[in-house]
XYZ file of C-alpha atoms in Angstrom:
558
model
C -48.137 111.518 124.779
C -50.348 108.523 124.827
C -49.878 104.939 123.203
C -53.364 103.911 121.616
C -52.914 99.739 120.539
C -55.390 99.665 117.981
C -57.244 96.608 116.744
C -56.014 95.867 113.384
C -59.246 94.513 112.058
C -61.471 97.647 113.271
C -61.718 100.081 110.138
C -65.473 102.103 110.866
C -66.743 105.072 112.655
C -68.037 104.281 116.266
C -67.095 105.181 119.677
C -64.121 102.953 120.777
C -64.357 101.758 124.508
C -61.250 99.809 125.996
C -58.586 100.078 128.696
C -56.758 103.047 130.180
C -53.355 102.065 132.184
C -51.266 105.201 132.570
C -50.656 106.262 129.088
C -51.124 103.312 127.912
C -54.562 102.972 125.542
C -55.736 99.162 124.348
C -58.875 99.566 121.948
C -61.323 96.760 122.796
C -63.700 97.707 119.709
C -65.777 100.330 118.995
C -69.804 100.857 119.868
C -72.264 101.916 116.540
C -74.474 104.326 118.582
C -75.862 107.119 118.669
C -74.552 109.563 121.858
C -71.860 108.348 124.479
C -74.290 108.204 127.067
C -75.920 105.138 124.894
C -72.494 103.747 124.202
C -72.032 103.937 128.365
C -74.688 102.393 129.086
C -74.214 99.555 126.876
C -70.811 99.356 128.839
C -72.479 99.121 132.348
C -74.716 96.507 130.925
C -71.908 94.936 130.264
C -69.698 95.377 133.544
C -72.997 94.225 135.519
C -73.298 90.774 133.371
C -72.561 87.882 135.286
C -69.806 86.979 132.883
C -67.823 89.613 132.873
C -66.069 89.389 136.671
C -63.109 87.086 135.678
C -62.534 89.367 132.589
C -62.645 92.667 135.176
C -60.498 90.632 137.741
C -57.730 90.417 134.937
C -58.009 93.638 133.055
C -59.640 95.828 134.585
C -63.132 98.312 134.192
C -63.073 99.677 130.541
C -64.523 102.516 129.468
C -65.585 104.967 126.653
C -62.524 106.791 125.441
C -64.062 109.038 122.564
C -65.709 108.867 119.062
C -63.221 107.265 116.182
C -63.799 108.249 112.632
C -61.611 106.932 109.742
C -61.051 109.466 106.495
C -62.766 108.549 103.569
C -60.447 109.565 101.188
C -57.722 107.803 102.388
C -57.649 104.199 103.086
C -55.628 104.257 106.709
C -55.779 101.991 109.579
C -55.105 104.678 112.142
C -58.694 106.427 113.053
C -58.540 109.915 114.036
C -60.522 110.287 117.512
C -62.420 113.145 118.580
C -64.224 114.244 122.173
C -61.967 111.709 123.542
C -61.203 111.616 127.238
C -58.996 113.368 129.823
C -56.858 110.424 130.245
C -55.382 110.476 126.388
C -52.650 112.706 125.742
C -52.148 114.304 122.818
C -50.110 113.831 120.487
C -51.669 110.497 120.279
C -49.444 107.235 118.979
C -51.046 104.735 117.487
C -49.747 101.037 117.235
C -51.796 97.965 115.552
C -52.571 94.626 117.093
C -54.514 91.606 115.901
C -57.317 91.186 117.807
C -57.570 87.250 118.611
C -61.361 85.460 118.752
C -60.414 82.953 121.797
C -62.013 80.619 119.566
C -58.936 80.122 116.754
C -56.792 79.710 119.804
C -54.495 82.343 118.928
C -52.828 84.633 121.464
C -50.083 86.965 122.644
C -47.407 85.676 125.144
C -45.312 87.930 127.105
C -42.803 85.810 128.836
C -41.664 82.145 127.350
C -40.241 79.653 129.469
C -42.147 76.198 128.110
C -45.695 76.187 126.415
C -47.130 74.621 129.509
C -46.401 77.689 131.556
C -48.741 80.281 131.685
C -48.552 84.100 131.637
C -48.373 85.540 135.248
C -51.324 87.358 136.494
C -49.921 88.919 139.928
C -47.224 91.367 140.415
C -44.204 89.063 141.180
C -40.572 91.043 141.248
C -38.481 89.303 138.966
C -34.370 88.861 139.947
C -33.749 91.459 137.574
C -36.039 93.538 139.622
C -34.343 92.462 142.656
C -31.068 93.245 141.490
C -32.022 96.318 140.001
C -33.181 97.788 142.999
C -29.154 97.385 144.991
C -27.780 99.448 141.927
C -26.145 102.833 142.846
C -25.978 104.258 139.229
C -29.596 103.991 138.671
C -31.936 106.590 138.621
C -34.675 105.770 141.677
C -37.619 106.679 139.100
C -37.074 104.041 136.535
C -38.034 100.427 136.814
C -38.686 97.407 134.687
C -42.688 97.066 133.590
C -42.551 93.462 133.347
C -45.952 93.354 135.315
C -47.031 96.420 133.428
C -46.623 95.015 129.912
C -47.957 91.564 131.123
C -51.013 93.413 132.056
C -51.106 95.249 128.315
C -50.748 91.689 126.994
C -53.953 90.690 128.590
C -55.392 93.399 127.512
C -54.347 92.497 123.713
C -55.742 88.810 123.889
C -59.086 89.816 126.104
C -60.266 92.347 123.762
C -62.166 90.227 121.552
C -63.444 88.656 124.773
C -64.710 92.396 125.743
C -66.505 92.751 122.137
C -68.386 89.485 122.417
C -69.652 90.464 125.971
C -70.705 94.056 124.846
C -72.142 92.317 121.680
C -73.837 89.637 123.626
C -75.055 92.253 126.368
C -77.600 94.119 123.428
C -78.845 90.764 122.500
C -82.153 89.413 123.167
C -82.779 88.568 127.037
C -82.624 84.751 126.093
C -79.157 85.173 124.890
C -78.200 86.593 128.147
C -79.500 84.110 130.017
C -77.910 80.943 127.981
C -74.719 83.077 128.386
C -75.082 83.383 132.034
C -75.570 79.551 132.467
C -72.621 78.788 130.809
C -70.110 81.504 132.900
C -71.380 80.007 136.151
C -70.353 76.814 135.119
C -66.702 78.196 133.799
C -66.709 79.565 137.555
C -66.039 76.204 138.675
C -62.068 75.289 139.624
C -60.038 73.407 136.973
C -57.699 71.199 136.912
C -54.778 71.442 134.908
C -52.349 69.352 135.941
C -52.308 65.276 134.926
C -55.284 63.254 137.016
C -54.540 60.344 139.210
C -55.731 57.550 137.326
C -58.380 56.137 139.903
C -57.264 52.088 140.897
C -54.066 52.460 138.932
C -50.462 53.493 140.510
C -50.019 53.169 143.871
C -53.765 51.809 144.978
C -52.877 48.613 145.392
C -49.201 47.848 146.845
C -48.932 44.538 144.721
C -49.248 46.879 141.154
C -47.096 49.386 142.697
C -44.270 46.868 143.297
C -45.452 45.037 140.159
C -44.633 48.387 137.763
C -40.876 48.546 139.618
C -39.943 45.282 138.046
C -42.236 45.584 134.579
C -41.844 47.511 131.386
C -45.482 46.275 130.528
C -47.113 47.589 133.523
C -45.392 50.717 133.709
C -46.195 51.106 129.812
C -49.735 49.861 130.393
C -49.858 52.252 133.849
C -49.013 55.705 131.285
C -51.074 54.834 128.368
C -54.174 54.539 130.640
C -53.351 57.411 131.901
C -53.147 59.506 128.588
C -56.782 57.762 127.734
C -58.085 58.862 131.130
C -57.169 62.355 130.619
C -58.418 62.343 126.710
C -61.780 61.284 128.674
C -61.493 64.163 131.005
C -60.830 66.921 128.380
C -62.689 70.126 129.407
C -64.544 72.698 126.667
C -62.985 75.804 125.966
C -64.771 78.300 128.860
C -65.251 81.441 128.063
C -63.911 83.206 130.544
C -60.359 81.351 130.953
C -56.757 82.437 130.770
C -55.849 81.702 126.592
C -53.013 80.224 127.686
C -54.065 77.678 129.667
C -56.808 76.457 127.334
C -53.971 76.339 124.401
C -51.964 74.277 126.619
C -55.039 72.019 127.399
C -55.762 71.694 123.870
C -52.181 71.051 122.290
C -51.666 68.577 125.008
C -54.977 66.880 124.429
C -55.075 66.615 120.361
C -50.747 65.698 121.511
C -51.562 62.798 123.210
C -54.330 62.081 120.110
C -51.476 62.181 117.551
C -49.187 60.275 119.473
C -51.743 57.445 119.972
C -52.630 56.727 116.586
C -48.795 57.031 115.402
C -48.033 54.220 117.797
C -50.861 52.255 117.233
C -50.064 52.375 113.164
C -46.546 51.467 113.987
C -47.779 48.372 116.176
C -50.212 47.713 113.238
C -47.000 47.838 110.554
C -44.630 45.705 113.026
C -47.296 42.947 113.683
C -47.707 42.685 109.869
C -43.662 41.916 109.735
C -44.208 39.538 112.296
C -46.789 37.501 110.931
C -44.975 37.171 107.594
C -41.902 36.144 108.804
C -43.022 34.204 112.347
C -41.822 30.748 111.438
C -37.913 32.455 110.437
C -37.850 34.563 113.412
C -39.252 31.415 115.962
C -36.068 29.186 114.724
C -33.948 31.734 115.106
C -34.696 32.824 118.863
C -34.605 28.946 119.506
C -31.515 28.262 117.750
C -29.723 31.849 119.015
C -30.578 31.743 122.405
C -29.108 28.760 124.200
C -25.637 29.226 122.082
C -25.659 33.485 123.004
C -26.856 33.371 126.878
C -25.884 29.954 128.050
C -23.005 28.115 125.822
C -20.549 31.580 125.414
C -21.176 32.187 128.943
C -20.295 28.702 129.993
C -16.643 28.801 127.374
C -15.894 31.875 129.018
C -16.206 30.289 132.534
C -13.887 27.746 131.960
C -11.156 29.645 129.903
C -10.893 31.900 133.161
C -10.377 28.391 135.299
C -7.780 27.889 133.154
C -5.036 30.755 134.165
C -6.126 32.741 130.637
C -3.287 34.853 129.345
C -1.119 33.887 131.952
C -3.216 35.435 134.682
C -2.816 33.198 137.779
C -5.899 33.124 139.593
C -6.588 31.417 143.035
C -7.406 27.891 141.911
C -9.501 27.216 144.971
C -11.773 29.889 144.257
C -11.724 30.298 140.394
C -13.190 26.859 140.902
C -15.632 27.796 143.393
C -16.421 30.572 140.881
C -16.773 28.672 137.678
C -18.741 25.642 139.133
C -21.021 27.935 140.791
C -21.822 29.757 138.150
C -21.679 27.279 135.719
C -24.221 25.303 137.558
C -26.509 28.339 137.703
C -26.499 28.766 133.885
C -27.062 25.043 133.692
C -30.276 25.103 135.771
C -31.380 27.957 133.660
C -30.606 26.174 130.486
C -33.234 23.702 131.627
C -35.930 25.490 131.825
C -35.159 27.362 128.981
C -35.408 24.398 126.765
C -38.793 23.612 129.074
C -40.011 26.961 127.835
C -39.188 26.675 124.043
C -42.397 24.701 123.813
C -44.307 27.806 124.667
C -42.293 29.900 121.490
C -45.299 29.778 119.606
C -47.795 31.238 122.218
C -45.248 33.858 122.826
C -44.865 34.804 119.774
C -48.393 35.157 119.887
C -48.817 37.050 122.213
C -46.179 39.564 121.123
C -48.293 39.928 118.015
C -51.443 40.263 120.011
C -49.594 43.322 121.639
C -48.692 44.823 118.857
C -52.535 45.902 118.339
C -51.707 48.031 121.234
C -49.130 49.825 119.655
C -45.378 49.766 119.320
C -44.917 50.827 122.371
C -46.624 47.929 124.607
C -44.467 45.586 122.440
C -41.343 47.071 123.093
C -42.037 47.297 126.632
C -43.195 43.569 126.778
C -39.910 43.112 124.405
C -38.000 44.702 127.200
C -39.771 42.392 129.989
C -38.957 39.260 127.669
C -35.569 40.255 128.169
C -35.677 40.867 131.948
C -36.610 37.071 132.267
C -34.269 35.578 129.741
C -31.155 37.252 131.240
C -32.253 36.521 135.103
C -29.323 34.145 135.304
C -26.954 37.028 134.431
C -28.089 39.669 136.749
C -28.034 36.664 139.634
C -24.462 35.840 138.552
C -23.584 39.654 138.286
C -25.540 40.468 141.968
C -23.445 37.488 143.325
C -20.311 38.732 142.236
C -20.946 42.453 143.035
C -22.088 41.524 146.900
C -18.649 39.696 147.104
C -16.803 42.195 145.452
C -18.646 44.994 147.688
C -17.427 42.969 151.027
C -13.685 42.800 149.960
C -13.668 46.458 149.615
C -15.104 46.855 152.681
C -12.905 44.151 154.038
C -9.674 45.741 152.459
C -11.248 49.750 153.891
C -11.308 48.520 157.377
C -7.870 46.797 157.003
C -6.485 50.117 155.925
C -7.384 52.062 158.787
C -6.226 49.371 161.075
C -2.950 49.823 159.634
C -3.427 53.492 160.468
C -4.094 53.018 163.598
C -7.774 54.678 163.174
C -11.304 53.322 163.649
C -14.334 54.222 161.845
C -16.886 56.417 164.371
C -20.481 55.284 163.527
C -21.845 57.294 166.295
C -19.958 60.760 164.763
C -19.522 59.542 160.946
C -15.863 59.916 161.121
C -12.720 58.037 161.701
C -10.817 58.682 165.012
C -7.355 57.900 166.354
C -7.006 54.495 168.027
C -4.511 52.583 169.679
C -4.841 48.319 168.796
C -3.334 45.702 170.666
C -1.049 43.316 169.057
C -3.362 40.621 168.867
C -5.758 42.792 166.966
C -2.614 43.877 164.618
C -2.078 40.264 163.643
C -5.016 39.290 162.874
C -5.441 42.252 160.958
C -2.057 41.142 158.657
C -3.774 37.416 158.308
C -7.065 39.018 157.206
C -5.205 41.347 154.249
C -2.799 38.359 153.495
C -6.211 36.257 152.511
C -7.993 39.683 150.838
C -4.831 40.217 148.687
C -4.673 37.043 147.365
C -8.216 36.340 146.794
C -8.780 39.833 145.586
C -7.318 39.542 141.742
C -9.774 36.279 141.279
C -13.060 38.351 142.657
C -12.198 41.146 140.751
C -11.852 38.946 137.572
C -14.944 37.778 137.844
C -16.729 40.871 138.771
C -15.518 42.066 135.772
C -17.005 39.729 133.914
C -20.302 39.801 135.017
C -20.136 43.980 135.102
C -19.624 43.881 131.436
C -22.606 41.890 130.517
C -24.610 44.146 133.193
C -23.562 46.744 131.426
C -24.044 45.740 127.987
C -27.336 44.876 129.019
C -27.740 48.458 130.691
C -27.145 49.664 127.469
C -29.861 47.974 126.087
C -32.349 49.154 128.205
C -31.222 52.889 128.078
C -31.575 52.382 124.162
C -35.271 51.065 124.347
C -36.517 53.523 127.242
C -35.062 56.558 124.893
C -36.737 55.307 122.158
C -40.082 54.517 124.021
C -39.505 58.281 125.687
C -39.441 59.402 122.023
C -42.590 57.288 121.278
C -44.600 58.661 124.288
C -44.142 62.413 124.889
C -43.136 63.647 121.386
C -44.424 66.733 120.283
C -45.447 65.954 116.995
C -48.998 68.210 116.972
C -46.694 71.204 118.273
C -44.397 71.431 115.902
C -47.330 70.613 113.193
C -48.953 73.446 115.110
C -46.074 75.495 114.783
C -45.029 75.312 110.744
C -49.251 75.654 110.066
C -50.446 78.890 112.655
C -47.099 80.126 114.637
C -49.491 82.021 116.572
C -51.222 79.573 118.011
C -47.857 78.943 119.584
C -46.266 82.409 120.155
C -43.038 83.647 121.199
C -41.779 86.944 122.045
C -43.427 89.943 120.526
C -41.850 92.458 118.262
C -42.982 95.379 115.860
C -43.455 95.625 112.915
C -43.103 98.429 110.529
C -45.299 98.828 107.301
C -44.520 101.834 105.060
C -47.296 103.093 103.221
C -48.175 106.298 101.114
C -49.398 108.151 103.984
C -46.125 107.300 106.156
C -45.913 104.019 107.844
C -47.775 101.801 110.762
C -46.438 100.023 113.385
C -47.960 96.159 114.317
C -48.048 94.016 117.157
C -46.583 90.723 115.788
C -45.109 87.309 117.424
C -42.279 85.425 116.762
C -42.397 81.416 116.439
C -42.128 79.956 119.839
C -38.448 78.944 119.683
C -37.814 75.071 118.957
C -35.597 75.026 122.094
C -38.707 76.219 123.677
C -41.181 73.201 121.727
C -38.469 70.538 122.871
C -37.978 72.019 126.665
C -40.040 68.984 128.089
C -38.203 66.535 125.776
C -34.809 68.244 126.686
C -35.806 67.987 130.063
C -36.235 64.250 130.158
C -33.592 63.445 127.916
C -31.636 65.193 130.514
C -32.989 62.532 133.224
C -31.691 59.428 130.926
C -28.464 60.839 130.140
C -28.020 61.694 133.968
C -29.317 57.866 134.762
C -26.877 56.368 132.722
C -23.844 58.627 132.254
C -20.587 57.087 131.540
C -19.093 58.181 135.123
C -21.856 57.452 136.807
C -21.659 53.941 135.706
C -18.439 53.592 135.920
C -17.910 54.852 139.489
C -20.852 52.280 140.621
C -19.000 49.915 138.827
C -15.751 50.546 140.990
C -17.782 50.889 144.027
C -19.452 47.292 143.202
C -22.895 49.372 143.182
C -25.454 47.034 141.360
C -26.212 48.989 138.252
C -30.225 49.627 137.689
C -32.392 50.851 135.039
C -34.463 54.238 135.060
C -37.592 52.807 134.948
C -40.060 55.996 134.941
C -38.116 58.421 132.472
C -40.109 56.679 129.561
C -43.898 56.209 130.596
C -43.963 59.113 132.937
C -45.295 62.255 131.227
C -42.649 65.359 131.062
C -43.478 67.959 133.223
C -47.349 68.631 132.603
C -47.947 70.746 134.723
């Protein structure tokens, strides 16, 4: 018995030409002539066209399998075919498919892992394959046809392809050569994956060092790379792989979408700001000084002061609390130095704004950066000292063990001390354990605001992630033609008077599927700036960073 996929929108007389794998039939369309030998001819012309090699290369040589004729009398989709050749079995089974014009972008997929991924074209064993093959209780004949039905898939979306070619091979002469112009040129390599914007990111050393320390940049860095590659976007070719000129196009008219989003949100938020820029410009001047300098400063001298009973080393509590206080007091200068300039920044901010949302959250989060620089130098004191004790208090321990870190061998080894060394090493932990409760207060301290300010930043580099790579024209693409974006196929049965037909259909690509990319660099923030993660930096006196390229660098495009 044969399987004949037949194209759903083929309903005359003709000789059908197509594909022949096994028992396996796929119907390409169907030739109005008069005697085979015309319609095989036609098909040589065809196979000898210069743009038909990439569509052999994939599928195959077709040829002629018989004459189709549809009853009159009843209205049926299944043709009955006659002088058909050696290769078709009878009884013959017939199954539907929609036959896809490359042009509406619609398609068949046969595996789905992400949208960006395209079928596979060589025979590659799967682990279910490989895993198959150690099994005992199998029978040695049977296998899995992953390739096989990959191979019947490209069959399914190239038949329209096939039709066009025949159709284009009986045209006039000029036809064929305009045609033949334009496959040479689809000959040519492409390039899927994201271009190197040429002069940006990592060119010049100074703007690769500048886009570790600046939202901006960075921000400024990806959207100039999105416009680069909207400048760069290639034609549909006739002759490539469906899939890879749907991804191509979703993540072209993607990037589109998200563009103009962000730029109407940057249009809405500089509207807010002009209306209310005199409110919001007294209170950043009145809010700062009292949230980032005064607190700070009451908080410094309530730990000087033994608070809840604690008793601190006085010495260097004091040491502490002067120090620090004198920082934030240097700071506090400037800061009322750079009040003046409120208005310009405020400016400025609104100037950005035309960019889009984005650019002013990133310059937002750069505004930050420099008004908490007093913070991170008090916290990156604090940590280096509170780093050195426990270093200081490690080595102790194994001195006390009578064991000596190996650098050479990366371990720690039995050694014998002398009593000298033993004494000093009681003197040294004497000092560390009293000293060690005030460090540890104050590394505390500054931890917290890290943190808090950690926080911050993993909140706006989400939501700038979310502004950047979200798949809005997917899922629009998804609710308005699901197979544009297909899934798994499936079959459907339609019962009609004469008995019933079976269909090639596609499911929805899966929304797990549409969010894979997302998922994936969600995953990459949440990893960044897990709670244990933190914390154990935290206990190690790690300095605690940012994530800086989870929310400008694009998610996997290749």
């Amino acid at each position: 018995m044969s399987t004949i996929f037949w194209p759903r929108d083929v309903l005359y007389d003709g000789y059908c030409y197509g594909w022949v794998k096994h028992h396996t039939v796929c119907v390409a369309g169907v030739l109005d002539t008069n005697t085979r030998a015309d319609a095989d001819a036609t098909l040589a012309n065809t196979i000898r066209s210069n743009g038909f090699p990439a569509l052999l290369a994939s599928c195959g040589t077709p040829t002629v399998l018989g004459y189709a004729t549809f009853s009159s009398a009843h209205s049926s989709i299944v043709p009955n075919i006659h002088d058909h050749d050696a290769s078709l079995i009878n009884p013959l089974r017939f199954v539907c498919y929609h036959r896809h014009a490359k042009s509406s972008m619609r398609f068949y997929a046969a595996e789905v892992d992400t949208p960006s991924v395209a079928p596979i074209l060589n025979e590659v064993k799967t682990p279910m394959e490989v895993s198959l093959a150690h099994d005992f209780t199998r029978r040695r004949d049977s296998k899995l046809n992953v390739p096989e039905y990959q191979l019947v898939v490209n069959l399914w979306n190239s038949a329209k392809s096939l039709e066009e070619a025949v159709e284009s091979s009986r045209a006039q002469s000029s036809k064929r050569d305009s045609s033949r112009n334009v496959d040479k040129k689809s000959e040519r390599p492409q390039r899927i994956a994201s271009p190197s914007l040429p002069g940006v990111g990592g060119k010049y050393d100074f703007l690769s060092q500048l886009r570790e320390f600046s939202f901006a940049v960075r921000q400024t860095e990806g959207r100039a790379m999105m416009l680069y590659q909207l400048t760069q976007r290639r034609h549909l070719q006739p002759n490539e792989y469906i899939a890879l000129s749907s991804f191509a196009y979703n993540r072209h008219y993607n990037s589109i979408w998200v563009i103009l989003n962000d730029l109407i949100l940057g249009l809405a938020f500089r509207q807010f700001l002009c209306q209310n820029r005199d409110a919001l410009n007294a209170m950043v001047a009145d809010g700062l000084e009292s949230t980032l300098a005064v607190r700070v400063q009451r908080v410094l001298l309530w730990l000087d002061s033994w608070p809840a009973g604690l008793k601190l080393n006085t010495e260097l509590s004091r040491l502490y609390s002067h120090g620090f206080i004198g920082l934030i007091t240097r700071w506090t200068k400037l800061l009322h130095h750079s009040l003046s300039l409120l208005p310009a920044i405020s400016f400025v901010i609104e100037t950005t704004s035309l960019l889009g949302m984005t650019m002013t959250l990133s310059l937002s989060l750069d505004l930050i950066s420099v008004l908490t620089a007093h913070l991170h130098a008090c916290y990156f004191i604090s940590s280096a000292i509170y780093r050195h004790i426990l270093l200081l208090v490690g080595s102790l321990w194994n001195l006390f063990r009578g064991r000596r870190y190996n650098i050479l061998r990366n371990r720690t080894d039995p050694w014998d001390y002398d009593v000298d060394q033993l004494l000093l090493g009681t003197i040294l932990f004497t000092l560390a354990a009293h000293l060690f409760p005030t460090i540890l207060v104050y590394y505390i301290l500054f931890a917290l605001m890290r943190l808090g300010t950690i926080s911050l930043y993993a909140s706006c580099e989400t939501l700038l992630a979310f502004m950047n790579h979200f798949p809005l024209f997917a899922l629009m693409l998804r609710s308005k033609d699901p197979q544009r974006l297909p899934g798994d196929t499936y079959l459907q049965v339609n019962h009609t008077a004469l008995g019933c037909t079976v269909t090639v259909e596609s499911h929805p690509l899966p929304y797990a599927i549409v969010f894979a990319q997302y998922a994936d660099l969600w995953r990459r923030l949440a990893r960044h700036y897990h709670p244990i993660r933190l914390g154990k930096r935290l206990l190690q006196g790690q300095v605690l960073d940012t994530f800086p390229q989870a929310s400008t660098d694009p998610p996997l495009d290749h």
